[in-house]
C-alpha atoms as a PDB file:
ATOM      1  CA  PHE A   1     -19.432 -14.577  -9.436  1.00  0.00           C
ATOM      2  CA  PHE A   2     -20.936 -11.492 -10.977  1.00  0.00           C
ATOM      3  CA  ASP A   3     -19.829 -10.720 -14.516  1.00  0.00           C
ATOM      4  CA  PRO A   4     -20.549  -7.166 -15.837  1.00  0.00           C
ATOM      5  CA  SER A   5     -20.012  -8.301 -19.409  1.00  0.00           C
ATOM      6  CA  LEU A   6     -23.368 -10.164 -19.143  1.00  0.00           C
ATOM      7  CA  LEU A   7     -25.426  -6.969 -18.268  1.00  0.00           C
ATOM      8  CA  LEU A   8     -28.466  -6.425 -20.358  1.00  0.00           C
ATOM      9  CA  ASN A   9     -28.253  -3.524 -22.819  1.00  0.00           C
ATOM     10  CA  THR A  10     -30.659  -1.399 -20.628  1.00  0.00           C
ATOM     11  CA  GLU A  11     -28.238  -1.508 -17.769  1.00  0.00           C
ATOM     12  CA  LYS A  12     -25.316  -0.716 -20.104  1.00  0.00           C
ATOM     13  CA  GLU A  13     -27.140   2.357 -21.193  1.00  0.00           C
ATOM     14  CA  ASN A  14     -27.502   3.441 -17.554  1.00  0.00           C
ATOM     15  CA  ASN A  15     -23.756   2.930 -17.125  1.00  0.00           C
ATOM     16  CA  LYS A  16     -22.813   4.880 -20.260  1.00  0.00           C
ATOM     17  CA  ASN A  17     -21.848   7.971 -18.288  1.00  0.00           C
ATOM     18  CA  THR A  18     -19.682   6.028 -15.947  1.00  0.00           C
ATOM     19  CA  ASN A  19     -17.966   4.156 -18.858  1.00  0.00           C
ATOM     20  CA  SER A  20     -17.014   7.480 -20.441  1.00  0.00           C
ATOM     21  CA  PHE A  21     -15.201   8.432 -17.207  1.00  0.00           C
ATOM     22  CA  HIS A  22     -11.995   6.846 -18.421  1.00  0.00           C
ATOM     23  CA  LYS A  23     -12.061   8.834 -21.727  1.00  0.00           C
ATOM     24  CA  GLN A  24     -12.661  12.177 -19.902  1.00  0.00           C
ATOM     25  CA  LEU A  25      -9.947  11.458 -17.390  1.00  0.00           C
ATOM     26  CA  SER A  26      -7.442  10.439 -20.114  1.00  0.00           C
ATOM     27  CA  SER A  27      -8.325  13.525 -22.160  1.00  0.00           C
ATOM     28  CA  SER A  28      -7.905  15.932 -19.196  1.00  0.00           C
ATOM     29  CA  SER A  29      -4.579  14.286 -18.315  1.00  0.00           C
ATOM     30  CA  ARG A  30      -3.216  14.766 -21.893  1.00  0.00           C
ATOM     31  CA  LEU A  31      -4.234  18.389 -21.779  1.00  0.00           C
ATOM     32  CA  GLY A  32      -2.483  18.932 -18.504  1.00  0.00           C
ATOM     33  CA  SER A  33      -5.625  20.171 -16.757  1.00  0.00           C
ATOM     34  CA  LYS A  34      -6.917  19.177 -13.313  1.00  0.00           C
ATOM     35  CA  THR A  35      -9.646  16.505 -13.272  1.00  0.00           C
ATOM     36  CA  ASP A  36     -12.998  17.563 -12.095  1.00  0.00           C
ATOM     37  CA  LEU A  37     -13.901  15.876  -8.780  1.00  0.00           C
ATOM     38  CA  SER A  38     -17.358  15.131 -10.075  1.00  0.00           C
ATOM     39  CA  ILE A  39     -15.877  12.972 -12.790  1.00  0.00           C
ATOM     40  CA  LEU A  40     -13.732  11.103 -10.269  1.00  0.00           C
ATOM     41  CA  ALA A  41     -16.838  10.428  -8.144  1.00  0.00           C
ATOM     42  CA  GLN A  42     -18.614   9.112 -11.243  1.00  0.00           C
ATOM     43  CA  GLY A  43     -15.781   6.745 -12.058  1.00  0.00           C
ATOM     44  CA  THR A  44     -15.585   5.269  -8.541  1.00  0.00           C
ATOM     45  CA  ASP A  45     -19.129   3.957  -9.031  1.00  0.00           C
ATOM     46  CA  ASP A  46     -18.332   2.124 -12.260  1.00  0.00           C
ATOM     47  CA  THR A  47     -20.102  -1.225 -12.220  1.00  0.00           C
ATOM     48  CA  TYR A  48     -17.243  -2.900 -14.094  1.00  0.00           C
ATOM     49  CA  SER A  49     -14.687  -2.088 -11.377  1.00  0.00           C
ATOM     50  CA  LYS A  50     -16.877  -2.136  -8.317  1.00  0.00           C
ATOM     51  CA  HIS A  51     -18.741  -5.404  -8.859  1.00  0.00           C
ATOM     52  CA  LEU A  52     -16.503  -7.361 -11.078  1.00  0.00           C
ATOM     53  CA  PHE A  53     -16.484 -11.050  -9.854  1.00  0.00           C
ATOM     54  CA  MET A  54     -18.293 -10.161  -6.650  1.00  0.00           C
ATOM     55  CA  PRO A  55     -20.443 -13.006  -5.325  1.00  0.00           C
ATOM     56  CA  CYS A  56     -24.074 -12.781  -6.423  1.00  0.00           C
ATOM     57  CA  THR A  57     -27.314 -14.564  -5.875  1.00  0.00           C
ATOM     58  CA  ILE A  58     -29.932 -15.375  -8.600  1.00  0.00           C
ATOM     59  CA  ILE A  59     -33.246 -13.799  -7.677  1.00  0.00           C
ATOM     60  CA  LYS A  60     -35.568 -14.725 -10.561  1.00  0.00           C
ATOM     61  CA  ALA A  61     -35.856 -15.166 -14.301  1.00  0.00           C
ATOM     62  CA  LEU A  62     -37.005 -12.265 -16.559  1.00  0.00           C
ATOM     63  CA  ASP A  63     -38.683 -12.092 -19.933  1.00  0.00           C
ATOM     64  CA  GLU A  64     -36.864 -10.999 -23.124  1.00  0.00           C
ATOM     65  CA  SER A  65     -37.493  -7.325 -22.320  1.00  0.00           C
ATOM     66  CA  GLY A  66     -35.806  -7.670 -19.009  1.00  0.00           C
ATOM     67  CA  GLU A  67     -39.086  -7.524 -16.995  1.00  0.00           C
ATOM     68  CA  SER A  68     -40.590 -10.063 -14.545  1.00  0.00           C
ATOM     69  CA  SER A  69     -42.291 -12.842 -16.457  1.00  0.00           C
ATOM     70  CA  SER A  70     -44.834 -15.151 -14.882  1.00  0.00           C
ATOM     71  CA  SER A  71     -44.279 -17.751 -17.530  1.00  0.00           C
ATOM     72  CA  ASN A  72     -40.566 -17.769 -17.013  1.00  0.00           C
ATOM     73  CA  ASN A  73     -41.079 -17.914 -13.280  1.00  0.00           C
ATOM     74  CA  LYS A  74     -43.277 -20.920 -13.763  1.00  0.00           C
ATOM     75  CA  LYS A  75     -40.558 -22.594 -15.834  1.00  0.00           C
ATOM     76  CA  ASN A  76     -37.961 -21.840 -13.279  1.00  0.00           C
ATOM     77  CA  LYS A  77     -40.198 -22.655 -10.321  1.00  0.00           C
ATOM     78  CA  LYS A  78     -38.996 -26.254 -10.153  1.00  0.00           C
ATOM     79  CA  ASN A  79     -35.438 -24.814  -9.621  1.00  0.00           C
ATOM     80  CA  ASN A  80     -36.764 -22.648  -6.768  1.00  0.00           C
ATOM     81  CA  SER A  81     -35.914 -19.558  -8.877  1.00  0.00           C
ATOM     82  CA  THR A  82     -32.287 -19.690  -7.651  1.00  0.00           C
ATOM     83  CA  GLU A  83     -30.706 -21.890 -10.365  1.00  0.00           C
ATOM     84  CA  PRO A  84     -28.902 -20.371 -13.357  1.00  0.00           C
ATOM     85  CA  PHE A  85     -31.337 -19.518 -16.214  1.00  0.00           C
ATOM     86  CA  ALA A  86     -30.532 -19.493 -19.855  1.00  0.00           C
ATOM     87  CA  GLY A  87     -32.105 -16.102 -20.511  1.00  0.00           C
ATOM     88  CA  PRO A  88     -32.505 -12.681 -18.762  1.00  0.00           C
ATOM     89  CA  THR A  89     -32.050 -13.034 -15.103  1.00  0.00           C
ATOM     90  CA  LEU A  90     -32.235 -10.764 -12.103  1.00  0.00           C
ATOM     91  CA  VAL A  91     -29.276 -11.163  -9.742  1.00  0.00           C
ATOM     92  CA  LYS A  92     -28.210  -9.485  -6.373  1.00  0.00           C
ATOM     93  CA  THR A  93     -24.587  -8.854  -5.644  1.00  0.00           C
ATOM     94  CA  LEU A  94     -23.052  -9.241  -2.169  1.00  0.00           C
ATOM     95  CA  ASP A  95     -23.535  -5.473  -1.459  1.00  0.00           C
ATOM     96  CA  GLY A  96     -27.322  -5.640  -2.142  1.00  0.00           C
ATOM     97  CA  SER A  97     -27.250  -4.152  -5.666  1.00  0.00           C
ATOM     98  CA  LEU A  98     -29.707  -5.635  -8.233  1.00  0.00           C
ATOM     99  CA  HIS A  99     -28.661  -6.234 -11.831  1.00  0.00           C
ATOM    100  CA  LYS A 100     -30.199  -7.707 -14.918  1.00  0.00           C
ATOM    101  CA  LEU A 101     -28.057 -10.199 -16.913  1.00  0.00           C
ATOM    102  CA  THR A 102     -28.509 -11.706 -20.262  1.00  0.00           C
ATOM    103  CA  ASP A 103     -27.746 -15.348 -19.270  1.00  0.00           C
ATOM    104  CA  SER A 104     -27.008 -16.474 -15.740  1.00  0.00           C
ATOM    105  CA  THR A 105     -25.842 -19.870 -16.910  1.00  0.00           C
ATOM    106  CA  LYS A 106     -22.600 -18.235 -18.111  1.00  0.00           C
ATOM    107  CA  LEU A 107     -21.666 -17.053 -14.555  1.00  0.00           C
ATOM    108  CA  ILE A 108     -18.799 -18.746 -12.844  1.00  0.00           C
ATOM    109  CA  PRO A 109     -20.069 -20.702  -9.734  1.00  0.00           C
ATOM    110  CA  LEU A 110     -18.564 -20.422  -6.280  1.00  0.00           C
ATOM    111  CA  VAL A 111     -17.419 -24.006  -5.544  1.00  0.00           C
ATOM    112  CA  SER A 112     -16.268 -23.741  -1.902  1.00  0.00           C
ATOM    113  CA  PRO A 113     -16.716 -21.673   1.253  1.00  0.00           C
ATOM    114  CA  ASP A 114     -13.065 -20.785   0.873  1.00  0.00           C
ATOM    115  CA  ASP A 115     -14.152 -18.445  -1.897  1.00  0.00           C
ATOM    116  CA  TYR A 116     -15.702 -16.159   0.786  1.00  0.00           C
ATOM    117  CA  VAL A 117     -12.671 -16.170   3.136  1.00  0.00           C
ATOM    118  CA  GLY A 118      -9.919 -14.428   1.334  1.00  0.00           C
ATOM    119  CA  MET A 119      -7.043 -16.913   1.897  1.00  0.00           C
ATOM    120  CA  ASP A 120      -3.407 -15.951   2.586  1.00  0.00           C
ATOM    121  CA  ASP A 121      -2.260 -18.022  -0.416  1.00  0.00           C
ATOM    122  CA  VAL A 122      -4.529 -18.063  -3.425  1.00  0.00           C
ATOM    123  CA  LEU A 123      -2.899 -21.300  -4.659  1.00  0.00           C
ATOM    124  CA  HIS A 124      -4.743 -22.972  -1.733  1.00  0.00           C
ATOM    125  CA  LEU A 125      -8.094 -22.085  -3.273  1.00  0.00           C
ATOM    126  CA  PRO A 126      -9.999 -25.202  -4.332  1.00  0.00           C
ATOM    127  CA  SER A 127     -10.491 -23.680  -7.807  1.00  0.00           C
ATOM    128  CA  VAL A 128      -8.003 -21.015  -8.917  1.00  0.00           C
ATOM    129  CA  THR A 129      -9.817 -18.855 -11.511  1.00  0.00           C
ATOM    130  CA  GLU A 130      -9.669 -15.143 -12.444  1.00  0.00           C
ATOM    131  CA  ALA A 131     -12.897 -14.703 -10.501  1.00  0.00           C
ATOM    132  CA  SER A 132     -11.848 -16.433  -7.234  1.00  0.00           C
ATOM    133  CA  LEU A 133      -8.471 -14.725  -7.410  1.00  0.00           C
ATOM    134  CA  LEU A 134      -9.695 -11.161  -7.799  1.00  0.00           C
ATOM    135  CA  HIS A 135     -12.475 -11.642  -5.292  1.00  0.00           C
ATOM    136  CA  SER A 136      -9.917 -13.004  -2.686  1.00  0.00           C
ATOM    137  CA  LEU A 137      -7.826  -9.888  -3.289  1.00  0.00           C
ATOM    138  CA  ARG A 138     -10.909  -7.731  -2.790  1.00  0.00           C
ATOM    139  CA  LEU A 139     -11.834  -9.358   0.497  1.00  0.00           C
ATOM    140  CA  ARG A 140      -8.359  -9.068   1.835  1.00  0.00           C
ATOM    141  CA  TYR A 141      -7.986  -5.426   0.779  1.00  0.00           C
ATOM    142  CA  GLN A 142     -11.220  -4.463   2.482  1.00  0.00           C
ATOM    143  CA  ARG A 143      -9.766  -5.757   5.783  1.00  0.00           C
ATOM    144  CA  ASN A 144      -6.382  -4.032   5.170  1.00  0.00           C
ATOM    145  CA  ASP A 145      -4.611  -7.254   4.262  1.00  0.00           C
ATOM    146  CA  ILE A 146      -2.775  -5.654   1.399  1.00  0.00           C
ATOM    147  CA  TYR A 147      -0.330  -8.662   0.845  1.00  0.00           C
ATOM    148  CA  THR A 148      -1.451 -11.942  -0.643  1.00  0.00           C
ATOM    149  CA  SER A 149       0.753 -14.936  -1.610  1.00  0.00           C
ATOM    150  CA  ALA A 150       0.609 -16.932  -4.777  1.00  0.00           C
ATOM    151  CA  GLY A 151       3.170 -19.564  -3.890  1.00  0.00           C
ATOM    152  CA  PRO A 152       6.647 -17.812  -3.923  1.00  0.00           C
ATOM    153  CA  ILE A 153       5.097 -14.644  -5.468  1.00  0.00           C
ATOM    154  CA  LEU A 154       3.766 -11.815  -3.257  1.00  0.00           C
ATOM    155  CA  MET A 155       0.948  -9.612  -4.616  1.00  0.00           C
ATOM    156  CA  ALA A 156       0.654  -6.229  -3.062  1.00  0.00           C
ATOM    157  CA  ILE A 157      -2.203  -3.688  -3.502  1.00  0.00           C
ATOM    158  CA  ASN A 158      -1.378  -0.086  -2.600  1.00  0.00           C
ATOM    159  CA  PRO A 159      -3.655   1.086   0.212  1.00  0.00           C
ATOM    160  CA  TYR A 160      -2.695   4.838  -0.331  1.00  0.00           C
ATOM    161  CA  GLN A 161      -2.705   5.240   3.407  1.00  0.00           C
ATOM    162  CA  ARG A 162      -0.940   4.109   6.530  1.00  0.00           C
ATOM    163  CA  ILE A 163      -2.463   0.955   7.891  1.00  0.00           C
ATOM    164  CA  GLN A 164      -3.327   0.964  11.562  1.00  0.00           C
ATOM    165  CA  ASP A 165      -3.401  -2.200  13.719  1.00  0.00           C
ATOM    166  CA  PRO A 166      -7.065  -2.541  14.930  1.00  0.00           C
ATOM    167  CA  GLY A 167      -5.906  -4.123  18.194  1.00  0.00           C
ATOM    168  CA  THR A 168      -3.226  -1.799  19.344  1.00  0.00           C
ATOM    169  CA  GLY A 169      -4.076   1.304  17.238  1.00  0.00           C
ATOM    170  CA  GLU A 170      -0.354   1.516  16.214  1.00  0.00           C
ATOM    171  CA  PHE A 171       1.047   1.786  12.692  1.00  0.00           C
ATOM    172  CA  SER A 172       3.065  -1.390  13.154  1.00  0.00           C
ATOM    173  CA  LEU A 173       2.962  -3.011   9.647  1.00  0.00           C
ATOM    174  CA  TYR A 174       6.643  -2.090   9.036  1.00  0.00           C
ATOM    175  CA  SER A 175       7.808  -1.550  12.659  1.00  0.00           C
ATOM    176  CA  ASP A 176      11.030  -2.944  14.087  1.00  0.00           C
ATOM    177  CA  ALA A 177       9.090  -5.503  16.131  1.00  0.00           C
ATOM    178  CA  THR A 178       7.352  -6.744  12.986  1.00  0.00           C
ATOM    179  CA  MET A 179      10.705  -7.116  11.151  1.00  0.00           C
ATOM    180  CA  MET A 180      12.112  -9.220  14.013  1.00  0.00           C
ATOM    181  CA  ALA A 181       8.936 -11.303  14.209  1.00  0.00           C
ATOM    182  CA  TYR A 182       9.377 -12.410  10.576  1.00  0.00           C
ATOM    183  CA  ARG A 183      13.073 -13.025  11.110  1.00  0.00           C
ATOM    184  CA  GLU A 184      12.471 -15.088  14.250  1.00  0.00           C
ATOM    185  CA  GLU A 185       9.750 -17.109  12.474  1.00  0.00           C
ATOM    186  CA  ARG A 186      12.192 -18.075   9.766  1.00  0.00           C
ATOM    187  CA  SER A 187      14.945 -18.838  12.251  1.00  0.00           C
ATOM    188  CA  ALA A 188      12.641 -21.002  14.410  1.00  0.00           C
ATOM    189  CA  GLY A 189      11.542 -22.940  11.368  1.00  0.00           C
ATOM    190  CA  GLN A 190      15.141 -23.551  10.272  1.00  0.00           C
ATOM    191  CA  ASN A 191      16.113 -24.657  13.762  1.00  0.00           C
ATOM    192  CA  GLN A 192      13.159 -27.030  14.032  1.00  0.00           C
ATOM    193  CA  LYS A 193      13.882 -28.528  10.603  1.00  0.00           C
ATOM    194  CA  SER A 194      17.613 -29.049  11.399  1.00  0.00           C
ATOM    195  CA  THR A 195      16.836 -30.882  14.632  1.00  0.00           C
ATOM    196  CA  THR A 196      13.779 -32.979  13.656  1.00  0.00           C
ATOM    197  CA  GLY A 197      14.288 -33.325   9.903  1.00  0.00           C
ATOM    198  CA  SER A 198      10.805 -31.826   9.251  1.00  0.00           C
ATOM    199  CA  SER A 199       9.248 -28.387   9.198  1.00  0.00           C
ATOM    200  CA  SER A 200       8.103 -26.670  12.313  1.00  0.00           C
ATOM    201  CA  SER A 201       4.959 -27.972  13.827  1.00  0.00           C
ATOM    202  CA  SER A 202       4.376 -25.031  16.286  1.00  0.00           C
ATOM    203  CA  ASN A 203       0.847 -24.391  17.411  1.00  0.00           C
ATOM    204  CA  ASP A 204       1.339 -20.757  16.653  1.00  0.00           C
ATOM    205  CA  GLU A 205      -0.305 -19.586  13.449  1.00  0.00           C
ATOM    206  CA  PRO A 206       2.094 -18.654  10.674  1.00  0.00           C
ATOM    207  CA  LEU A 207       2.502 -14.867  10.121  1.00  0.00           C
ATOM    208  CA  PRO A 208       0.491 -13.441   7.175  1.00  0.00           C
ATOM    209  CA  PRO A 209       2.099 -12.681   3.793  1.00  0.00           C
ATOM    210  CA  HIS A 210       4.438  -9.688   3.862  1.00  0.00           C
ATOM    211  CA  LEU A 211       7.320  -8.012   2.028  1.00  0.00           C
ATOM    212  CA  PHE A 212       9.571  -9.036   4.899  1.00  0.00           C
ATOM    213  CA  GLN A 213       8.950 -12.742   4.084  1.00  0.00           C
ATOM    214  CA  VAL A 214      10.231 -12.128   0.489  1.00  0.00           C
ATOM    215  CA  ALA A 215      13.296 -10.253   1.801  1.00  0.00           C
ATOM    216  CA  ASP A 216      13.999 -12.916   4.422  1.00  0.00           C
ATOM    217  CA  ARG A 217      13.631 -15.759   1.920  1.00  0.00           C
ATOM    218  CA  ALA A 218      16.241 -14.160  -0.321  1.00  0.00           C
ATOM    219  CA  PHE A 219      18.626 -13.412   2.574  1.00  0.00           C
ATOM    220  CA  THR A 220      18.324 -16.962   4.012  1.00  0.00           C
ATOM    221  CA  ALA A 221      18.945 -18.537   0.646  1.00  0.00           C
ATOM    222  CA  LEU A 222      22.034 -16.345   0.268  1.00  0.00           C
ATOM    223  CA  CYS A 223      23.447 -17.480   3.691  1.00  0.00           C
ATOM    224  CA  GLN A 224      22.622 -21.119   2.978  1.00  0.00           C
ATOM    225  CA  SER A 225      24.337 -21.168  -0.316  1.00  0.00           C
ATOM    226  CA  ALA A 226      27.557 -20.013   1.287  1.00  0.00           C
ATOM    227  CA  LYS A 227      27.390 -22.945   3.759  1.00  0.00           C
ATOM    228  CA  SER A 228      26.464 -25.654   1.199  1.00  0.00           C
ATOM    229  CA  ASN A 229      28.467 -24.631  -1.864  1.00  0.00           C
ATOM    230  CA  VAL A 230      32.160 -24.559  -1.605  1.00  0.00           C
ATOM    231  CA  GLU A 231      34.947 -24.682  -4.152  1.00  0.00           C
ATOM    232  CA  THR A 232      38.681 -25.306  -3.777  1.00  0.00           C
ATOM    233  CA  THR A 233      41.072 -22.610  -4.887  1.00  0.00           C
ATOM    234  CA  LEU A 234      44.784 -23.345  -4.613  1.00  0.00           C
ATOM    235  CA  GLY A 235      44.103 -25.832  -1.809  1.00  0.00           C
ATOM    236  CA  ASN A 236      41.775 -23.419   0.117  1.00  0.00           C
ATOM    237  CA  ILE A 237      38.087 -24.101   0.595  1.00  0.00           C
ATOM    238  CA  VAL A 238      36.109 -20.993  -0.386  1.00  0.00           C
ATOM    239  CA  PRO A 239      32.375 -20.493   0.017  1.00  0.00           C
ATOM    240  CA  LYS A 240      30.692 -20.099  -3.311  1.00  0.00           C
ATOM    241  CA  VAL A 241      27.806 -17.668  -2.722  1.00  0.00           C
ATOM    242  CA  GLN A 242      24.750 -17.961  -4.963  1.00  0.00           C
ATOM    243  CA  ASN A 243      23.450 -14.368  -5.525  1.00  0.00           C
ATOM    244  CA  GLN A 244      19.692 -13.822  -5.066  1.00  0.00           C
ATOM    245  CA  SER A 245      17.323 -11.397  -6.888  1.00  0.00           C
ATOM    246  CA  ILE A 246      14.021  -9.794  -5.916  1.00  0.00           C
ATOM    247  CA  ILE A 247      11.978  -8.466  -8.863  1.00  0.00           C
ATOM    248  CA  ILE A 248       9.437  -5.814  -8.027  1.00  0.00           C
ATOM    249  CA  SER A 249       7.030  -4.888 -10.877  1.00  0.00           C
ATOM    250  CA  GLY A 250       3.719  -3.115 -11.245  1.00  0.00           C
ATOM    251  CA  GLU A 251       1.942  -0.240 -12.814  1.00  0.00           C
ATOM    252  CA  SER A 252       2.498   3.404 -12.082  1.00  0.00           C
ATOM    253  CA  GLY A 253       1.642   4.295  -8.492  1.00  0.00           C
ATOM    254  CA  SER A 254       1.432   0.739  -7.361  1.00  0.00           C
ATOM    255  CA  GLY A 255       4.045   1.143  -4.678  1.00  0.00           C
ATOM    256  CA  LYS A 256       7.199  -0.279  -6.199  1.00  0.00           C
ATOM    257  CA  THR A 257       9.538   2.367  -4.768  1.00  0.00           C
ATOM    258  CA  GLU A 258       8.015   2.120  -1.260  1.00  0.00           C
ATOM    259  CA  SER A 259       8.267  -1.696  -1.423  1.00  0.00           C
ATOM    260  CA  THR A 260      11.944  -1.332  -2.326  1.00  0.00           C
ATOM    261  CA  LYS A 261      12.552   0.896   0.647  1.00  0.00           C
ATOM    262  CA  TYR A 262      10.914  -1.517   3.074  1.00  0.00           C
ATOM    263  CA  ILE A 263      12.890  -4.444   1.794  1.00  0.00           C
ATOM    264  CA  MET A 264      16.164  -2.560   2.170  1.00  0.00           C
ATOM    265  CA  GLN A 265      15.023  -1.490   5.667  1.00  0.00           C
ATOM    266  CA  TYR A 266      14.494  -5.127   6.591  1.00  0.00           C
ATOM    267  CA  LEU A 267      17.877  -6.258   5.152  1.00  0.00           C
ATOM    268  CA  ALA A 268      19.632  -3.433   7.001  1.00  0.00           C
ATOM    269  CA  ARG A 269      17.890  -4.381  10.237  1.00  0.00           C
ATOM    270  CA  ILE A 270      18.593  -8.069  10.295  1.00  0.00           C
ATOM    271  CA  THR A 271      22.215  -7.572   9.278  1.00  0.00           C
ATOM    272  CA  GLN A 272      23.083  -5.109  12.050  1.00  0.00           C
ATOM    273  CA  GLY A 273      26.260  -6.078  13.866  1.00  0.00           C
ATOM    274  CA  SER A 274      27.997  -4.966  16.985  1.00  0.00           C
ATOM    275  CA  ALA A 275      29.278  -1.994  15.141  1.00  0.00           C
ATOM    276  CA  SER A 276      25.928  -0.782  14.046  1.00  0.00           C
ATOM    277  CA  GLY A 277      26.116   2.255  16.316  1.00  0.00           C
ATOM    278  CA  GLN A 278      29.316   3.569  14.736  1.00  0.00           C
ATOM    279  CA  GLN A 279      29.236   6.377  12.232  1.00  0.00           C
ATOM    280  CA  LEU A 280      30.865   6.345   8.854  1.00  0.00           C
ATOM    281  CA  LEU A 281      33.255   9.309   8.155  1.00  0.00           C
ATOM    282  CA  SER A 282      34.386  10.669   4.840  1.00  0.00           C
ATOM    283  CA  PRO A 283      38.139  11.414   4.314  1.00  0.00           C
ATOM    284  CA  ASP A 284      37.505  15.071   5.271  1.00  0.00           C
ATOM    285  CA  GLY A 285      35.738  13.974   8.549  1.00  0.00           C
ATOM    286  CA  LYS A 286      32.189  14.532   7.535  1.00  0.00           C
ATOM    287  CA  VAL A 287      29.543  12.038   8.792  1.00  0.00           C
ATOM    288  CA  LEU A 288      28.184   9.822   6.153  1.00  0.00           C
ATOM    289  CA  ALA A 289      24.869   7.910   6.124  1.00  0.00           C
ATOM    290  CA  ALA A 290      25.513   4.938   8.353  1.00  0.00           C
ATOM    291  CA  SER A 291      22.907   2.447   7.271  1.00  0.00           C
ATOM    292  CA  LEU A 292      22.758   0.378   4.194  1.00  0.00           C
ATOM    293  CA  GLU A 293      19.233   1.664   3.503  1.00  0.00           C
ATOM    294  CA  GLU A 294      20.209   5.344   3.837  1.00  0.00           C
ATOM    295  CA  ARG A 295      23.245   4.846   1.596  1.00  0.00           C
ATOM    296  CA  VAL A 296      21.230   3.231  -1.135  1.00  0.00           C
ATOM    297  CA  LEU A 297      18.247   5.680  -0.880  1.00  0.00           C
ATOM    298  CA  SER A 298      20.508   8.621  -0.995  1.00  0.00           C
ATOM    299  CA  SER A 299      21.119   7.825  -4.655  1.00  0.00           C
ATOM    300  CA  ASN A 300      17.429   8.311  -5.445  1.00  0.00           C
ATOM    301  CA  PRO A 301      17.577  12.047  -6.130  1.00  0.00           C
ATOM    302  CA  LEU A 302      20.354  11.408  -8.732  1.00  0.00           C
ATOM    303  CA  LEU A 303      18.455   8.584 -10.356  1.00  0.00           C
ATOM    304  CA  GLU A 304      15.253  10.688 -10.590  1.00  0.00           C
ATOM    305  CA  THR A 305      17.084  13.308 -12.707  1.00  0.00           C
ATOM    306  CA  PHE A 306      17.179  10.804 -15.600  1.00  0.00           C
ATOM    307  CA  GLY A 307      13.513  11.495 -16.435  1.00  0.00           C
ATOM    308  CA  ASN A 308      10.148  11.464 -14.751  1.00  0.00           C
ATOM    309  CA  ALA A 309       6.647  12.066 -15.985  1.00  0.00           C
ATOM    310  CA  ARG A 310       3.135  12.529 -14.680  1.00  0.00           C
ATOM    311  CA  THR A 311       0.686   9.695 -14.926  1.00  0.00           C
ATOM    312  CA  LEU A 312      -2.884   9.204 -13.780  1.00  0.00           C
ATOM    313  CA  LYS A 313      -1.836   7.739 -10.464  1.00  0.00           C
ATOM    314  CA  ASN A 314       1.592   9.271  -9.898  1.00  0.00           C
ATOM    315  CA  ASP A 315       2.716  12.912 -10.402  1.00  0.00           C
ATOM    316  CA  ASN A 316       6.432  11.810 -10.231  1.00  0.00           C
ATOM    317  CA  SER A 317       6.648   8.493 -12.090  1.00  0.00           C
ATOM    318  CA  SER A 318      10.096   7.216 -13.064  1.00  0.00           C
ATOM    319  CA  ARG A 319      10.546   6.668 -16.786  1.00  0.00           C
ATOM    320  CA  PHE A 320      13.219   3.960 -16.274  1.00  0.00           C
ATOM    321  CA  GLY A 321      13.941   0.726 -14.522  1.00  0.00           C
ATOM    322  CA  LYS A 322      16.099   0.538 -11.406  1.00  0.00           C
ATOM    323  CA  PHE A 323      18.693  -2.088 -10.624  1.00  0.00           C
ATOM    324  CA  ILE A 324      19.988  -1.965  -7.045  1.00  0.00           C
ATOM    325  CA  HIS A 325      23.016  -4.155  -6.228  1.00  0.00           C
ATOM    326  CA  ILE A 326      23.567  -4.714  -2.561  1.00  0.00           C
END
């Protein structure tokens, strides 16, 4: 895995302008001015963010000045010039870019073909390291798989655009059909487990990681607790429900509010009863928001009045935490 911290000083000098991008951007933000688009273009080519932990191939050894050395090449010839070299080395990243490093023996090796795949659950990687984790997220993001599991934790990367299904051309990531697919997968798994005593062994591939899985896991645990935990009150058997929590955290502009909305949409959809088409009326006869999601989201304008601020990634960032009790 490529490590930008090992770049030779000559390359660091070449990247000096791109490294100053963050300082210019921060300064312009503090002054309240608009950022020059040329600065943004500079920053997007920053080696540290673009190539961090990208797979790379060792090309050849270099001399101390960072140039090709026949003596070094002879020393490294027995290793076919592709083995790590304890000195200046020329490497090529997966996108074809060439870089000079101080010591290629300090690079983290790729230990398995799975490092090239971008697995649904990073805990299934043969070696869970910072490098393999970040590269898996990069691979998945490039193919619009914005959700990745780490056991019970879901990692989401904001795509800053609507994601289109390459097969159908539809924007179906959060559609009603997708919601019901995740609900039916859970229900099928529970039914199979209750009848056979083991998890489902269906030939169908499991659905990819999604916010709906997190929401459904919490909802299912809530329902199961009501069935399994009971307490006796004055001779009556009363279900003892175990409350569930979903914690959504991330930096400004990472998509926390949108994720909250989609989770509430899912909960509202799967709990629709026979009276879902009825309207709620206020005492004076006015129609109220009928769905759970709409009722909770209608409180957002009030919450936003408590204080927002502009950040680098979000012009309307909340300056407070939100606790929603459903």
